[in-house]
mmCIF file of C-alpha atoms in Angstrom:
data_model
loop_
_atom_site.group_PDB
_atom_site.id
_atom_site.type_symbol
_atom_site.label_atom_id
_atom_site.label_comp_id
_atom_site.label_asym_id
_atom_site.label_seq_id
_atom_site.Cartn_x
_atom_site.Cartn_y
_atom_site.Cartn_z
ATOM 1 C CA MET A 26 -32.608 20.012 -29.147
ATOM 2 C CA ARG A 27 -33.405 16.555 -27.794
ATOM 3 C CA THR A 28 -31.215 14.967 -30.471
ATOM 4 C CA GLY A 29 -28.249 16.901 -29.156
ATOM 5 C CA VAL A 30 -28.932 15.703 -25.608
ATOM 6 C CA VAL A 31 -29.161 12.094 -26.742
ATOM 7 C CA GLU A 32 -25.876 12.394 -28.619
ATOM 8 C CA ALA A 33 -24.174 13.989 -25.631
ATOM 9 C CA ASP A 34 -25.463 11.239 -23.334
ATOM 10 C CA GLU A 35 -24.294 8.542 -25.727
ATOM 11 C CA HIS A 36 -20.853 10.135 -25.950
ATOM 12 C CA LEU A 37 -20.598 10.199 -22.148
ATOM 13 C CA ILE A 38 -21.536 6.529 -21.887
ATOM 14 C CA ARG A 39 -19.052 5.545 -24.596
ATOM 15 C CA GLU A 40 -16.292 7.343 -22.702
ATOM 16 C CA THR A 41 -17.309 5.617 -19.468
ATOM 17 C CA GLU A 42 -17.210 2.274 -21.295
ATOM 18 C CA LYS A 43 -13.506 2.802 -21.977
ATOM 19 C CA ILE A 44 -12.955 3.149 -18.241
ATOM 20 C CA ALA A 45 -14.954 -0.025 -17.544
ATOM 21 C CA VAL A 46 -12.915 -2.059 -20.002
ATOM 22 C CA ALA A 47 -9.596 -0.710 -18.723
ATOM 23 C CA LEU A 48 -10.459 -1.374 -15.068
ATOM 24 C CA GLY A 49 -11.641 -4.908 -15.749
ATOM 25 C CA ARG A 50 -8.553 -5.810 -17.711
ATOM 26 C CA MET A 51 -6.336 -4.417 -14.988
ATOM 27 C CA PHE A 52 -7.728 -6.912 -12.446
ATOM 28 C CA PRO A 53 -8.367 -10.147 -14.384
ATOM 29 C CA GLY A 54 -10.053 -12.892 -12.399
ATOM 30 C CA LEU A 55 -10.488 -10.562 -9.457
ATOM 31 C CA CYS A 56 -12.808 -7.643 -10.179
ATOM 32 C CA GLU A 57 -15.859 -7.606 -12.422
ATOM 33 C CA VAL A 58 -16.654 -4.220 -13.957
ATOM 34 C CA VAL A 59 -20.130 -3.569 -15.337
ATOM 35 C CA LEU A 60 -21.455 -0.528 -17.192
ATOM 36 C CA HIS A 61 -25.238 -0.089 -16.928
ATOM 37 C CA ASP A 62 -27.089 2.120 -19.420
ATOM 38 C CA LEU A 63 -29.906 3.408 -17.223
ATOM 39 C CA ARG A 64 -31.761 4.859 -20.191
ATOM 40 C CA ASP A 65 -32.888 1.308 -20.944
ATOM 41 C CA PRO A 66 -33.307 -0.486 -17.600
ATOM 42 C CA GLU A 67 -34.712 -3.675 -19.127
ATOM 43 C CA HIS A 68 -31.518 -4.117 -21.164
ATOM 44 C CA ALA A 69 -29.184 -2.015 -19.063
ATOM 45 C CA ILE A 70 -25.883 -3.881 -19.194
ATOM 46 C CA ARG A 71 -23.908 -2.092 -21.852
ATOM 47 C CA ALA A 72 -20.549 -3.709 -21.111
ATOM 48 C CA ILE A 73 -19.286 -6.333 -18.711
ATOM 49 C CA GLU A 74 -15.568 -6.875 -18.345
ATOM 50 C CA ASN A 75 -13.966 -9.746 -16.464
ATOM 51 C CA ASN A 76 -17.326 -11.460 -16.072
ATOM 52 C CA LEU A 77 -17.641 -13.103 -12.638
ATOM 53 C CA SER A 78 -21.412 -13.009 -12.149
ATOM 54 C CA GLY A 79 -22.501 -14.811 -15.314
ATOM 55 C CA ARG A 80 -24.562 -11.868 -16.562
ATOM 56 C CA GLN A 81 -24.558 -10.810 -20.197
ATOM 57 C CA VAL A 82 -24.697 -7.620 -22.236
ATOM 58 C CA GLY A 83 -28.379 -6.708 -22.553
ATOM 59 C CA ASP A 84 -29.388 -7.988 -19.102
ATOM 60 C CA SER A 85 -31.535 -5.769 -16.883
ATOM 61 C CA ALA A 86 -30.464 -3.186 -14.313
ATOM 62 C CA THR A 87 -29.925 -4.078 -10.662
ATOM 63 C CA GLU A 88 -31.884 -2.642 -7.731
ATOM 64 C CA LEU A 89 -29.335 0.178 -7.379
ATOM 65 C CA GLY A 90 -29.805 1.133 -11.001
ATOM 66 C CA LEU A 91 -33.570 1.229 -10.632
ATOM 67 C CA ALA A 92 -33.211 3.299 -7.454
ATOM 68 C CA ARG A 93 -31.169 5.899 -9.301
ATOM 69 C CA ILE A 94 -33.679 6.041 -12.125
ATOM 70 C CA ALA A 95 -36.483 6.593 -9.627
ATOM 71 C CA ASP A 96 -34.650 9.185 -7.522
ATOM 72 C CA PRO A 97 -32.264 11.748 -9.039
ATOM 73 C CA GLN A 98 -31.135 12.576 -5.478
ATOM 74 C CA TYR A 99 -29.919 9.033 -4.885
ATOM 75 C CA PRO A 100 -26.219 9.047 -3.807
ATOM 76 C CA SER A 101 -23.786 9.223 -6.698
ATOM 77 C CA VAL A 102 -21.367 6.773 -5.116
ATOM 78 C CA ILE A 103 -22.148 3.747 -2.963
ATOM 79 C CA GLN A 104 -18.769 2.378 -1.988
ATOM 80 C CA ASN A 105 -17.422 -0.858 -0.523
ATOM 81 C CA TYR A 106 -20.753 -2.469 0.301
ATOM 82 C CA PRO A 107 -21.038 -6.231 0.874
ATOM 83 C CA ASN A 108 -22.440 -8.221 -2.011
ATOM 84 C CA ARG A 109 -22.582 -11.795 -3.266
ATOM 85 C CA PHE A 110 -22.170 -13.467 -6.656
ATOM 86 C CA PRO A 111 -24.915 -15.862 -7.829
ATOM 87 C CA ASP A 112 -22.815 -18.885 -6.842
ATOM 88 C CA GLY A 113 -22.485 -17.627 -3.279
ATOM 89 C CA ARG A 114 -18.989 -16.145 -3.408
ATOM 90 C CA PRO A 115 -18.691 -12.999 -1.264
ATOM 91 C CA ALA A 116 -17.969 -9.734 -3.029
ATOM 92 C CA LYS A 117 -17.188 -6.143 -2.176
ATOM 93 C CA SER A 118 -18.921 -3.719 -4.505
ATOM 94 C CA THR A 119 -18.844 -0.067 -5.477
ATOM 95 C CA SER A 120 -21.477 1.606 -7.645
ATOM 96 C CA ILE A 121 -20.859 4.974 -9.319
ATOM 97 C CA GLY A 122 -23.739 6.863 -10.861
ATOM 98 C CA ILE A 123 -23.051 8.804 -14.057
ATOM 99 C CA ARG A 124 -25.105 11.977 -14.548
ATOM 100 C CA ASN A 125 -25.533 13.974 -17.741
ATOM 101 C CA SER A 126 -25.379 17.763 -17.959
ATOM 102 C CA ALA A 127 -29.008 17.985 -16.855
ATOM 103 C CA GLY A 128 -28.221 16.111 -13.640
ATOM 104 C CA GLU A 129 -30.049 12.936 -14.702
ATOM 105 C CA TYR A 130 -28.612 9.504 -14.043
ATOM 106 C CA ILE A 131 -27.949 7.941 -17.416
ATOM 107 C CA ALA A 132 -25.473 5.217 -16.451
ATOM 108 C CA ALA A 133 -23.823 3.422 -13.563
ATOM 109 C CA LEU A 134 -20.334 1.984 -13.369
ATOM 110 C CA CYS A 135 -20.174 -0.948 -10.944
ATOM 111 C CA LEU A 136 -17.154 -2.813 -9.581
ATOM 112 C CA ASN A 137 -17.548 -6.185 -7.898
ATOM 113 C CA LEU A 138 -14.432 -7.494 -6.187
ATOM 114 C CA ASP A 139 -14.254 -11.264 -5.593
ATOM 115 C CA VAL A 140 -13.374 -11.340 -1.897
ATOM 116 C CA SER A 141 -13.200 -15.134 -1.848
ATOM 117 C CA VAL A 142 -10.017 -14.990 -3.915
ATOM 118 C CA LEU A 143 -8.363 -12.599 -1.496
ATOM 119 C CA SER A 144 -9.485 -14.131 1.788
ATOM 120 C CA PRO A 145 -6.997 -17.060 1.781
ATOM 121 C CA VAL A 146 -4.223 -14.667 0.763
ATOM 122 C CA THR A 147 -5.185 -12.231 3.505
ATOM 123 C CA LEU A 148 -5.247 -14.988 6.082
ATOM 124 C CA ALA A 149 -1.857 -16.287 4.972
ATOM 125 C CA LEU A 150 -0.333 -12.799 5.123
ATOM 126 C CA SER A 151 -1.876 -12.150 8.536
ATOM 127 C CA ASN A 152 -0.390 -15.366 9.868
ATOM 128 C CA LEU A 153 2.932 -14.570 8.268
ATOM 129 C CA VAL A 154 3.312 -11.116 9.868
ATOM 130 C CA ALA A 155 1.668 -11.976 13.199
ATOM 131 C CA THR A 156 3.806 -11.724 16.342
ATOM 132 C CA ASP A 157 3.402 -13.231 19.784
ATOM 133 C CA THR A 158 1.315 -10.807 21.854
ATOM 134 C CA GLU A 159 3.187 -11.868 24.986
ATOM 135 C CA HIS A 160 6.324 -10.067 23.826
ATOM 136 C CA ARG A 161 4.790 -7.289 21.714
ATOM 137 C CA GLU A 162 5.669 -4.368 24.020
ATOM 138 C CA GLN A 163 9.358 -5.171 24.553
ATOM 139 C CA PRO A 164 11.406 -6.419 21.599
ATOM 140 C CA LEU A 165 13.463 -9.459 22.520
ATOM 141 C CA GLU A 166 16.246 -8.633 20.097
ATOM 142 C CA THR A 167 17.470 -6.196 17.508
ATOM 143 C CA LEU A 168 18.120 -7.640 14.086
ATOM 144 C CA ARG A 169 21.527 -6.027 13.759
ATOM 145 C CA ASP A 170 24.995 -7.225 14.634
ATOM 146 C CA ARG A 171 25.253 -7.120 18.437
ATOM 147 C CA ASN A 172 28.941 -6.229 18.436
ATOM 148 C CA ALA A 173 28.384 -3.310 16.095
ATOM 149 C CA ARG A 174 25.555 -2.018 18.279
ATOM 150 C CA GLU A 175 27.669 -2.242 21.419
ATOM 151 C CA LEU A 176 30.590 -0.566 19.672
ATOM 152 C CA ARG A 177 28.443 2.346 18.537
ATOM 153 C CA GLN A 178 27.138 2.821 22.060
ATOM 154 C CA ALA A 179 30.672 2.723 23.473
ATOM 155 C CA VAL A 180 31.889 5.337 20.994
ATOM 156 C CA GLU A 181 29.020 7.676 21.833
ATOM 157 C CA GLU A 182 29.506 7.268 25.576
ATOM 158 C CA LEU A 183 33.263 7.875 25.395
ATOM 159 C CA ALA A 184 32.690 10.945 23.253
ATOM 160 C CA ALA A 185 30.121 12.267 25.734
ATOM 161 C CA GLU A 186 32.623 11.833 28.554
ATOM 162 C CA ARG A 187 34.922 14.121 26.571
ATOM 163 C CA GLY A 188 32.199 16.723 26.162
ATOM 164 C CA GLY A 189 31.150 16.159 22.579
ATOM 165 C CA THR A 190 29.887 13.868 19.904
ATOM 166 C CA PRO A 191 32.113 11.392 18.047
ATOM 167 C CA ARG A 192 32.500 13.677 15.027
ATOM 168 C CA SER A 193 32.876 16.905 17.005
ATOM 169 C CA LEU A 194 35.922 15.724 18.971
ATOM 170 C CA GLY A 195 39.277 17.157 18.052
ATOM 171 C CA ARG A 196 42.153 15.053 16.781
ATOM 172 C CA ASP A 197 43.559 14.360 20.254
ATOM 173 C CA GLY A 198 40.121 13.490 21.597
ATOM 174 C CA LYS A 199 39.505 11.038 18.769
ATOM 175 C CA ARG A 200 42.929 9.463 19.256
ATOM 176 C CA ALA A 201 42.297 8.992 22.984
ATOM 177 C CA LEU A 202 38.862 7.534 22.256
ATOM 178 C CA VAL A 203 40.251 5.035 19.730
ATOM 179 C CA ARG A 204 43.014 3.958 22.111
ATOM 180 C CA GLN A 205 40.450 3.380 24.839
ATOM 181 C CA LEU A 206 38.342 1.244 22.498
ATOM 182 C CA HIS A 207 41.422 -0.697 21.477
ATOM 183 C CA SER A 208 42.374 -1.238 25.119
ATOM 184 C CA ASP A 209 38.826 -2.424 25.917
ATOM 185 C CA GLY A 210 38.991 -5.056 23.162
ATOM 186 C CA TYR A 211 36.477 -3.605 20.723
ATOM 187 C CA PHE A 212 38.829 -4.091 17.788
ATOM 188 C CA ASP A 213 38.296 -7.813 18.103
ATOM 189 C CA SER A 214 34.837 -7.503 16.521
ATOM 190 C CA ARG A 215 34.249 -7.769 12.801
ATOM 191 C CA ASP A 216 34.620 -4.526 10.828
ATOM 192 C CA ALA A 217 35.259 -2.586 14.062
ATOM 193 C CA ALA A 218 37.793 -0.221 12.504
ATOM 194 C CA GLN A 219 35.435 0.759 9.679
ATOM 195 C CA THR A 220 32.530 1.273 12.066
ATOM 196 C CA ILE A 221 34.640 3.504 14.298
ATOM 197 C CA ALA A 222 35.926 5.421 11.277
ATOM 198 C CA ASP A 223 32.364 6.079 10.101
ATOM 199 C CA LEU A 224 31.296 7.279 13.532
ATOM 200 C CA LEU A 225 34.293 9.595 13.944
ATOM 201 C CA GLY A 226 34.195 10.868 10.375
ATOM 202 C CA VAL A 227 37.759 9.785 9.578
ATOM 203 C CA SER A 228 39.342 7.174 7.371
ATOM 204 C CA ARG A 229 39.944 3.573 8.400
ATOM 205 C CA ALA A 230 43.698 4.135 8.033
ATOM 206 C CA THR A 231 43.474 7.053 10.461
ATOM 207 C CA VAL A 232 41.768 4.858 13.033
ATOM 208 C CA TYR A 233 44.602 2.351 12.822
ATOM 209 C CA ASN A 234 47.153 5.167 13.172
ATOM 210 C CA TYR A 235 45.353 6.345 16.329
ATOM 211 C CA THR A 236 45.912 2.940 17.936
ATOM 212 C CA LYS A 237 49.694 3.270 17.759
#
């Protein structure tokens, strides 16, 4: 009976090792992934991918591993806790306990993210997207063509005066609206005819015909 349990535990750890290898190779130079075999705490490290801490396969379990061995009720997942590599680099770590069918911790999968690599990038991105707090509430400009924005507003206002929306106006209403825009000088702006056509739901040629 015990032989079957040992085989089942070993199978579970081998499957978890595949995950450790895949995760480490997905984040080269950034995230160390370590699989601890808690059945042998003195030589717990079963696999270490993307080695950032300098540890080796066969090294002993960490304090978290020993805590899980001592207490089956220890949390299964300890996530995003601050840590530090031996050379002083800051890290963000997550430790995942692996239980067998009997509810015993037999392994732990640990991820150690090298925060020192990301910090300069984070700072650069923060500076890049930062805006002046003095003008945060009221935008100083809209990053669209000013003439097009004014034209759209004029079309909507003229349509409202005629009791509808630009597209809901009848043929005569649209013709009168276009002639008013033409009289007010809106056709001097770039791509005005196409913008008006899109707003009215007609062709560009129709817009030009309405101006006659």
